[in-house]
Amino acid sequence: MSNLENIQRRVSEGVSGWLLFEFNCSRGYLFNEKYLSYPIGQILNSITEYKTLTEINHPCSNSGQGRPLQVDFVLTDKSTKWKYAFEAKWIAGSLISLGSIIWDLIRLQNLGTYHSEVRCYFILAGFDKKINLLLKDFDICHNKASTKKNEIAKTNSTYLIFDLLKLNKSTTAYLNKKINKYPNFKLYSKIRCRPAHRSPKNDIINMTFSTYIFEVLKPDGTHIINKL
């Protein structure tokens, strides 16, 4: 398997560069979450020998209750075992809520119950100013000089940890409502990740877009809870 060590760098740099290219070709009006599937799929196909599938049903989905939950990208080996899974979130004109991001992380966190070998990644891409607004109170990249004090997400050189017990009431209500629809989901008080890789690495004048990607690690069983 080639270049998987660079998967975070390749995706973050490739998606940001593609967005800037498309924007300068006057195609910015096309941008949405679905539009991201093209560069992400192209990059994943180029750096792995696995089969790249899109919009695959989540194994925790309920049967017979409308459209099932889906995973944006799944990479499988020749025996169809899930090896990698990716969720992507597009940040544009209307700001995405923190709750919707946490929900994606919970969905990724639960994949390990059904696919023991899978490695999960979350991609956050879009307009740099909007992402900065979303992350204004905390960092998802390790930064020793950071003065941000939000207790929801804490980062060191090894881990990025989201503490779900620190979420506000409206966010916990949103998540509890989501989880109640899917009894097969397990809920954990913490989501443990690797710190995000960002491209561009620093704020650059006139750089309109940025892309973050981080690995969502398998949950610690001691953190399992019934509800938030």
PDB file of C-alpha atoms in Angstrom:
ATOM      1  CA  MET A   1       0.000   0.000   0.000  1.00  0.00           C
ATOM      2  CA  SER A   2       1.618   3.245  -1.127  1.00  0.00           C
ATOM      3  CA  ASN A   3       1.524   6.743   0.301  1.00  0.00           C
ATOM      4  CA  LEU A   4      -1.120   6.166   2.974  1.00  0.00           C
ATOM      5  CA  GLU A   5       1.274   7.763   5.453  1.00  0.00           C
ATOM      6  CA  ASN A   6       0.655  11.008   3.558  1.00  0.00           C
ATOM      7  CA  ILE A   7      -3.094  10.670   3.223  1.00  0.00           C
ATOM      8  CA  GLN A   8      -3.889  13.689   5.425  1.00  0.00           C
ATOM      9  CA  ARG A   9      -1.382  15.918   3.665  1.00  0.00           C
ATOM     10  CA  ARG A  10      -2.395  14.767   0.194  1.00  0.00           C
ATOM     11  CA  VAL A  11      -6.119  15.279   0.805  1.00  0.00           C
ATOM     12  CA  SER A  12      -5.798  18.647   2.557  1.00  0.00           C
ATOM     13  CA  GLU A  13      -3.379  20.114   0.012  1.00  0.00           C
ATOM     14  CA  GLY A  14      -5.143  18.596  -2.978  1.00  0.00           C
ATOM     15  CA  VAL A  15      -8.653  19.691  -2.038  1.00  0.00           C
ATOM     16  CA  SER A  16      -7.586  23.243  -1.120  1.00  0.00           C
ATOM     17  CA  GLY A  17      -5.637  23.609  -4.364  1.00  0.00           C
ATOM     18  CA  TRP A  18      -8.512  22.242  -6.425  1.00  0.00           C
ATOM     19  CA  LEU A  19     -11.016  24.591  -4.783  1.00  0.00           C
ATOM     20  CA  LEU A  20      -8.804  27.586  -5.533  1.00  0.00           C
ATOM     21  CA  PHE A  21      -8.343  26.436  -9.137  1.00  0.00           C
ATOM     22  CA  GLU A  22     -12.075  25.926  -9.659  1.00  0.00           C
ATOM     23  CA  PHE A  23     -12.836  29.286  -8.049  1.00  0.00           C
ATOM     24  CA  ASN A  24     -10.447  31.039 -10.438  1.00  0.00           C
ATOM     25  CA  CYS A  25     -12.172  29.284 -13.326  1.00  0.00           C
ATOM     26  CA  SER A  26     -15.386  31.036 -12.229  1.00  0.00           C
ATOM     27  CA  ARG A  27     -16.987  27.820 -10.994  1.00  0.00           C
ATOM     28  CA  GLY A  28     -17.328  28.852  -7.353  1.00  0.00           C
ATOM     29  CA  TYR A  29     -21.111  28.988  -7.665  1.00  0.00           C
ATOM     30  CA  LEU A  30     -21.088  25.197  -8.061  1.00  0.00           C
ATOM     31  CA  PHE A  31     -19.424  24.554  -4.723  1.00  0.00           C
ATOM     32  CA  ASN A  32     -21.273  22.356  -2.250  1.00  0.00           C
ATOM     33  CA  GLU A  33     -20.682  19.175  -0.260  1.00  0.00           C
ATOM     34  CA  LYS A  34     -21.472  16.991  -3.267  1.00  0.00           C
ATOM     35  CA  TYR A  35     -18.986  18.906  -5.422  1.00  0.00           C
ATOM     36  CA  LEU A  36     -16.190  17.942  -2.997  1.00  0.00           C
ATOM     37  CA  SER A  37     -16.636  14.289  -3.916  1.00  0.00           C
ATOM     38  CA  TYR A  38     -14.764  14.755  -7.195  1.00  0.00           C
ATOM     39  CA  PRO A  39     -11.357  15.895  -5.847  1.00  0.00           C
ATOM     40  CA  ILE A  40     -11.543  13.642  -2.787  1.00  0.00           C
ATOM     41  CA  GLY A  41     -12.383  10.592  -4.900  1.00  0.00           C
ATOM     42  CA  GLN A  42      -9.622  11.390  -7.396  1.00  0.00           C
ATOM     43  CA  ILE A  43      -7.009  11.752  -4.658  1.00  0.00           C
ATOM     44  CA  LEU A  44      -8.022   8.554  -2.868  1.00  0.00           C
ATOM     45  CA  ASN A  45      -7.943   6.610  -6.129  1.00  0.00           C
ATOM     46  CA  SER A  46      -4.460   7.894  -6.919  1.00  0.00           C
ATOM     47  CA  ILE A  47      -2.789   7.005  -3.611  1.00  0.00           C
ATOM     48  CA  THR A  48      -4.287   3.610  -2.792  1.00  0.00           C
ATOM     49  CA  GLU A  49      -4.851   0.293  -4.500  1.00  0.00           C
ATOM     50  CA  TYR A  50      -8.142  -0.127  -2.680  1.00  0.00           C
ATOM     51  CA  LYS A  51     -11.509   0.309  -4.356  1.00  0.00           C
ATOM     52  CA  THR A  52     -13.081   3.700  -3.621  1.00  0.00           C
ATOM     53  CA  LEU A  53     -16.858   3.652  -3.094  1.00  0.00           C
ATOM     54  CA  THR A  54     -19.151   6.604  -2.416  1.00  0.00           C
ATOM     55  CA  GLU A  55     -22.324   6.999  -0.351  1.00  0.00           C
ATOM     56  CA  ILE A  56     -22.266   3.549   1.230  1.00  0.00           C
ATOM     57  CA  ASN A  57     -24.936   2.690   3.786  1.00  0.00           C
ATOM     58  CA  HIS A  58     -23.768   2.990   7.379  1.00  0.00           C
ATOM     59  CA  PRO A  59     -23.919  -0.403   9.160  1.00  0.00           C
ATOM     60  CA  CYS A  60     -25.792   1.163  12.106  1.00  0.00           C
ATOM     61  CA  SER A  61     -28.673   2.367   9.932  1.00  0.00           C
ATOM     62  CA  ASN A  62     -32.199   1.248  10.695  1.00  0.00           C
ATOM     63  CA  SER A  63     -33.876  -0.856   8.043  1.00  0.00           C
ATOM     64  CA  GLY A  64     -37.163   0.265   6.526  1.00  0.00           C
ATOM     65  CA  GLN A  65     -37.155   3.781   8.007  1.00  0.00           C
ATOM     66  CA  GLY A  66     -36.598   6.054   5.058  1.00  0.00           C
ATOM     67  CA  ARG A  67     -33.264   6.867   3.474  1.00  0.00           C
ATOM     68  CA  PRO A  68     -30.470   5.138   5.437  1.00  0.00           C
ATOM     69  CA  LEU A  69     -27.474   6.922   6.887  1.00  0.00           C
ATOM     70  CA  GLN A  70     -24.533   6.807   4.537  1.00  0.00           C
ATOM     71  CA  VAL A  71     -20.756   7.140   4.675  1.00  0.00           C
ATOM     72  CA  ASP A  72     -19.329   9.563   2.098  1.00  0.00           C
ATOM     73  CA  PHE A  73     -16.342   7.426   1.050  1.00  0.00           C
ATOM     74  CA  VAL A  74     -15.350   3.843   1.830  1.00  0.00           C
ATOM     75  CA  LEU A  75     -12.177   2.123   0.624  1.00  0.00           C
ATOM     76  CA  THR A  76     -12.367  -1.666   0.458  1.00  0.00           C
ATOM     77  CA  ASP A  77      -9.846  -4.384  -0.311  1.00  0.00           C
ATOM     78  CA  LYS A  78     -10.390  -7.246  -2.769  1.00  0.00           C
ATOM     79  CA  SER A  79     -12.364  -9.186  -0.166  1.00  0.00           C
ATOM     80  CA  THR A  80     -14.660  -6.127   0.339  1.00  0.00           C
ATOM     81  CA  LYS A  81     -13.350  -5.482   3.859  1.00  0.00           C
ATOM     82  CA  TRP A  82     -13.640  -1.844   4.855  1.00  0.00           C
ATOM     83  CA  LYS A  83     -10.141  -0.384   5.228  1.00  0.00           C
ATOM     84  CA  TYR A  84     -10.761   3.386   5.233  1.00  0.00           C
ATOM     85  CA  ALA A  85     -13.834   5.584   5.658  1.00  0.00           C
ATOM     86  CA  PHE A  86     -14.219   9.329   5.145  1.00  0.00           C
ATOM     87  CA  GLU A  87     -16.872  11.902   5.975  1.00  0.00           C
ATOM     88  CA  ALA A  88     -16.631  15.365   4.423  1.00  0.00           C
ATOM     89  CA  LYS A  89     -18.259  18.625   5.482  1.00  0.00           C
ATOM     90  CA  TRP A  90     -18.492  21.746   3.289  1.00  0.00           C
ATOM     91  CA  ILE A  91     -18.461  25.138   5.046  1.00  0.00           C
ATOM     92  CA  ALA A  92     -19.836  28.014   2.960  1.00  0.00           C
ATOM     93  CA  GLY A  93     -22.411  30.807   3.211  1.00  0.00           C
ATOM     94  CA  SER A  94     -24.549  29.349   5.970  1.00  0.00           C
ATOM     95  CA  LEU A  95     -22.431  28.250   8.903  1.00  0.00           C
ATOM     96  CA  ILE A  96     -22.575  24.558   9.816  1.00  0.00           C
ATOM     97  CA  SER A  97     -23.384  23.857  13.453  1.00  0.00           C
ATOM     98  CA  LEU A  98     -20.910  22.202  15.777  1.00  0.00           C
ATOM     99  CA  GLY A  99     -23.598  19.594  16.488  1.00  0.00           C
ATOM    100  CA  SER A 100     -23.675  18.468  12.850  1.00  0.00           C
ATOM    101  CA  ILE A 101     -19.896  18.002  12.894  1.00  0.00           C
ATOM    102  CA  ILE A 102     -20.002  16.020  16.147  1.00  0.00           C
ATOM    103  CA  TRP A 103     -22.743  13.846  14.626  1.00  0.00           C
ATOM    104  CA  ASP A 104     -20.446  12.982  11.708  1.00  0.00           C
ATOM    105  CA  LEU A 105     -17.683  12.103  14.174  1.00  0.00           C
ATOM    106  CA  ILE A 106     -20.055   9.858  16.161  1.00  0.00           C
ATOM    107  CA  ARG A 107     -21.001   8.080  12.942  1.00  0.00           C
ATOM    108  CA  LEU A 108     -17.340   7.474  12.107  1.00  0.00           C
ATOM    109  CA  GLN A 109     -16.595   6.424  15.682  1.00  0.00           C
ATOM    110  CA  ASN A 110     -19.233   3.682  15.442  1.00  0.00           C
ATOM    111  CA  LEU A 111     -17.844   2.072  12.298  1.00  0.00           C
ATOM    112  CA  GLY A 112     -15.205   0.150  14.236  1.00  0.00           C
ATOM    113  CA  THR A 113     -17.894  -1.957  15.898  1.00  0.00           C
ATOM    114  CA  TYR A 114     -18.740  -3.499  12.542  1.00  0.00           C
ATOM    115  CA  HIS A 115     -15.445  -3.154  10.651  1.00  0.00           C
ATOM    116  CA  SER A 116     -12.538  -3.886  12.964  1.00  0.00           C
ATOM    117  CA  GLU A 117      -9.786  -2.863  10.527  1.00  0.00           C
ATOM    118  CA  VAL A 118     -11.298   0.401   9.293  1.00  0.00           C
ATOM    119  CA  ARG A 119      -9.493   3.723   9.785  1.00  0.00           C
ATOM    120  CA  CYS A 120     -11.757   6.777   9.781  1.00  0.00           C
ATOM    121  CA  TYR A 121     -11.102  10.352   8.674  1.00  0.00           C
ATOM    122  CA  PHE A 122     -13.099  13.562   8.827  1.00  0.00           C
ATOM    123  CA  ILE A 123     -12.596  16.286   6.200  1.00  0.00           C
ATOM    124  CA  LEU A 124     -13.636  19.900   6.803  1.00  0.00           C
ATOM    125  CA  ALA A 125     -13.301  22.146   3.762  1.00  0.00           C
ATOM    126  CA  GLY A 126     -14.633  25.476   2.586  1.00  0.00           C
ATOM    127  CA  PHE A 127     -14.253  29.216   2.835  1.00  0.00           C
ATOM    128  CA  ASP A 128     -11.429  30.032   5.200  1.00  0.00           C
ATOM    129  CA  LYS A 129     -13.283  32.886   6.932  1.00  0.00           C
ATOM    130  CA  LYS A 130     -16.280  30.649   7.655  1.00  0.00           C
ATOM    131  CA  ILE A 131     -14.114  27.854   9.038  1.00  0.00           C
ATOM    132  CA  ASN A 132     -12.224  30.336  11.215  1.00  0.00           C
ATOM    133  CA  LEU A 133     -15.571  31.564  12.546  1.00  0.00           C
ATOM    134  CA  LEU A 134     -16.649  28.008  13.338  1.00  0.00           C
ATOM    135  CA  LEU A 135     -13.346  27.287  15.103  1.00  0.00           C
ATOM    136  CA  LYS A 136     -12.913  30.705  16.696  1.00  0.00           C
ATOM    137  CA  ASP A 137     -12.998  29.367  20.259  1.00  0.00           C
ATOM    138  CA  PHE A 138     -10.803  26.285  19.915  1.00  0.00           C
ATOM    139  CA  ASP A 139      -8.134  24.613  17.797  1.00  0.00           C
ATOM    140  CA  ILE A 140      -8.329  21.276  16.036  1.00  0.00           C
ATOM    141  CA  CYS A 141      -4.667  21.551  15.029  1.00  0.00           C
ATOM    142  CA  HIS A 142      -1.917  21.312  17.649  1.00  0.00           C
ATOM    143  CA  ASN A 143      -0.601  24.824  18.301  1.00  0.00           C
ATOM    144  CA  LYS A 144       1.583  25.473  21.330  1.00  0.00           C
ATOM    145  CA  ALA A 145       1.028  29.227  21.036  1.00  0.00           C
ATOM    146  CA  SER A 146      -2.764  29.004  21.027  1.00  0.00           C
ATOM    147  CA  THR A 147      -4.638  30.996  23.655  1.00  0.00           C
ATOM    148  CA  LYS A 148      -8.054  29.528  22.810  1.00  0.00           C
ATOM    149  CA  LYS A 149      -9.706  28.103  25.914  1.00  0.00           C
ATOM    150  CA  ASN A 150     -12.876  26.334  24.780  1.00  0.00           C
ATOM    151  CA  GLU A 151     -13.104  23.073  26.736  1.00  0.00           C
ATOM    152  CA  ILE A 152     -15.034  21.152  24.073  1.00  0.00           C
ATOM    153  CA  ALA A 153     -11.884  20.340  22.089  1.00  0.00           C
ATOM    154  CA  LYS A 154      -8.407  19.981  23.548  1.00  0.00           C
ATOM    155  CA  THR A 155      -5.319  19.262  21.505  1.00  0.00           C
ATOM    156  CA  ASN A 156      -1.782  18.182  22.228  1.00  0.00           C
ATOM    157  CA  SER A 157       0.910  16.756  19.960  1.00  0.00           C
ATOM    158  CA  THR A 158      -0.696  13.298  20.126  1.00  0.00           C
ATOM    159  CA  TYR A 159      -4.464  13.686  20.431  1.00  0.00           C
ATOM    160  CA  LEU A 160      -7.407  15.920  19.625  1.00  0.00           C
ATOM    161  CA  ILE A 161     -10.180  15.098  22.086  1.00  0.00           C
ATOM    162  CA  PHE A 162     -13.777  16.288  21.865  1.00  0.00           C
ATOM    163  CA  ASP A 163     -15.498  16.172  25.258  1.00  0.00           C
ATOM    164  CA  LEU A 164     -19.210  15.725  24.572  1.00  0.00           C
ATOM    165  CA  LEU A 165     -20.097  16.397  28.204  1.00  0.00           C
ATOM    166  CA  LYS A 166     -18.903  19.995  27.679  1.00  0.00           C
ATOM    167  CA  LEU A 167     -21.383  20.704  24.868  1.00  0.00           C
ATOM    168  CA  ASN A 168     -24.157  23.257  25.412  1.00  0.00           C
ATOM    169  CA  LYS A 169     -27.783  22.201  25.920  1.00  0.00           C
ATOM    170  CA  SER A 170     -28.968  22.908  22.388  1.00  0.00           C
ATOM    171  CA  THR A 171     -26.167  20.798  20.898  1.00  0.00           C
ATOM    172  CA  THR A 172     -26.734  17.884  23.283  1.00  0.00           C
ATOM    173  CA  ALA A 173     -30.483  17.999  22.549  1.00  0.00           C
ATOM    174  CA  TYR A 174     -29.714  17.878  18.809  1.00  0.00           C
ATOM    175  CA  LEU A 175     -27.386  14.896  19.238  1.00  0.00           C
ATOM    176  CA  ASN A 176     -29.684  12.983  21.593  1.00  0.00           C
ATOM    177  CA  LYS A 177     -32.513  13.368  19.091  1.00  0.00           C
ATOM    178  CA  LYS A 178     -30.293  12.018  16.313  1.00  0.00           C
ATOM    179  CA  ILE A 179     -29.035   9.071  18.340  1.00  0.00           C
ATOM    180  CA  ASN A 180     -32.531   8.109  19.533  1.00  0.00           C
ATOM    181  CA  LYS A 181     -33.428   7.355  15.909  1.00  0.00           C
ATOM    182  CA  TYR A 182     -30.638   4.785  15.650  1.00  0.00           C
ATOM    183  CA  PRO A 183     -30.627   2.318  18.567  1.00  0.00           C
ATOM    184  CA  ASN A 184     -27.643   0.445  17.100  1.00  0.00           C
ATOM    185  CA  PHE A 185     -25.355   3.395  17.772  1.00  0.00           C
ATOM    186  CA  LYS A 186     -23.085   3.404  20.797  1.00  0.00           C
ATOM    187  CA  LEU A 187     -22.487   6.751  22.473  1.00  0.00           C
ATOM    188  CA  TYR A 188     -19.237   7.788  24.127  1.00  0.00           C
ATOM    189  CA  SER A 189     -18.528  10.859  26.242  1.00  0.00           C
ATOM    190  CA  LYS A 190     -15.304  11.570  24.343  1.00  0.00           C
ATOM    191  CA  ILE A 191     -14.227  11.384  20.714  1.00  0.00           C
ATOM    192  CA  ARG A 192     -10.499  10.790  20.397  1.00  0.00           C
ATOM    193  CA  CYS A 193      -8.763  11.852  17.176  1.00  0.00           C
ATOM    194  CA  ARG A 194      -5.374  12.710  15.760  1.00  0.00           C
ATOM    195  CA  PRO A 195      -4.772  16.480  15.483  1.00  0.00           C
ATOM    196  CA  ALA A 196      -5.949  17.908  12.179  1.00  0.00           C
ATOM    197  CA  HIS A 197      -3.706  18.526   9.204  1.00  0.00           C
ATOM    198  CA  ARG A 198      -4.513  21.859   7.570  1.00  0.00           C
ATOM    199  CA  SER A 199      -3.769  23.286   4.152  1.00  0.00           C
ATOM    200  CA  PRO A 200      -2.673  26.009   3.822  1.00  0.00           C
ATOM    201  CA  LYS A 201      -0.786  25.644   7.104  1.00  0.00           C
ATOM    202  CA  ASN A 202      -1.125  29.321   8.014  1.00  0.00           C
ATOM    203  CA  ASP A 203      -3.449  32.182   7.111  1.00  0.00           C
ATOM    204  CA  ILE A 204      -2.338  33.494   3.735  1.00  0.00           C
ATOM    205  CA  ILE A 205      -3.533  36.777   2.250  1.00  0.00           C
ATOM    206  CA  ASN A 206      -6.064  36.144  -0.525  1.00  0.00           C
ATOM    207  CA  MET A 207      -6.137  32.392   0.097  1.00  0.00           C
ATOM    208  CA  THR A 208      -9.895  31.890   0.020  1.00  0.00           C
ATOM    209  CA  PHE A 209     -10.159  28.238   1.010  1.00  0.00           C
ATOM    210  CA  SER A 210      -8.749  25.836   3.546  1.00  0.00           C
ATOM    211  CA  THR A 211      -9.098  22.122   4.218  1.00  0.00           C
ATOM    212  CA  TYR A 212      -8.675  20.251   7.487  1.00  0.00           C
ATOM    213  CA  ILE A 213      -8.503  16.474   7.853  1.00  0.00           C
ATOM    214  CA  PHE A 214      -8.037  14.377  10.964  1.00  0.00           C
ATOM    215  CA  GLU A 215      -8.261  10.718  11.890  1.00  0.00           C
ATOM    216  CA  VAL A 216     -11.061   9.633  14.225  1.00  0.00           C
ATOM    217  CA  LEU A 217      -9.707   6.903  16.478  1.00  0.00           C
ATOM    218  CA  LYS A 218     -11.485   3.869  17.863  1.00  0.00           C
ATOM    219  CA  PRO A 219     -13.436   4.746  21.031  1.00  0.00           C
ATOM    220  CA  ASP A 220     -12.322   4.000  24.556  1.00  0.00           C
ATOM    221  CA  GLY A 221     -14.879   1.587  26.001  1.00  0.00           C
ATOM    222  CA  THR A 222     -14.618   3.206  29.445  1.00  0.00           C
ATOM    223  CA  HIS A 223     -16.270   6.337  28.030  1.00  0.00           C
ATOM    224  CA  ILE A 224     -19.521   4.680  26.912  1.00  0.00           C
ATOM    225  CA  ILE A 225     -22.693   6.448  28.126  1.00  0.00           C
ATOM    226  CA  ASN A 226     -26.455   6.129  27.543  1.00  0.00           C
ATOM    227  CA  LYS A 227     -27.177   9.747  26.610  1.00  0.00           C
ATOM    228  CA  LEU A 228     -25.653  13.204  26.781  1.00  0.00           C
TER     229      LEU A 228
END
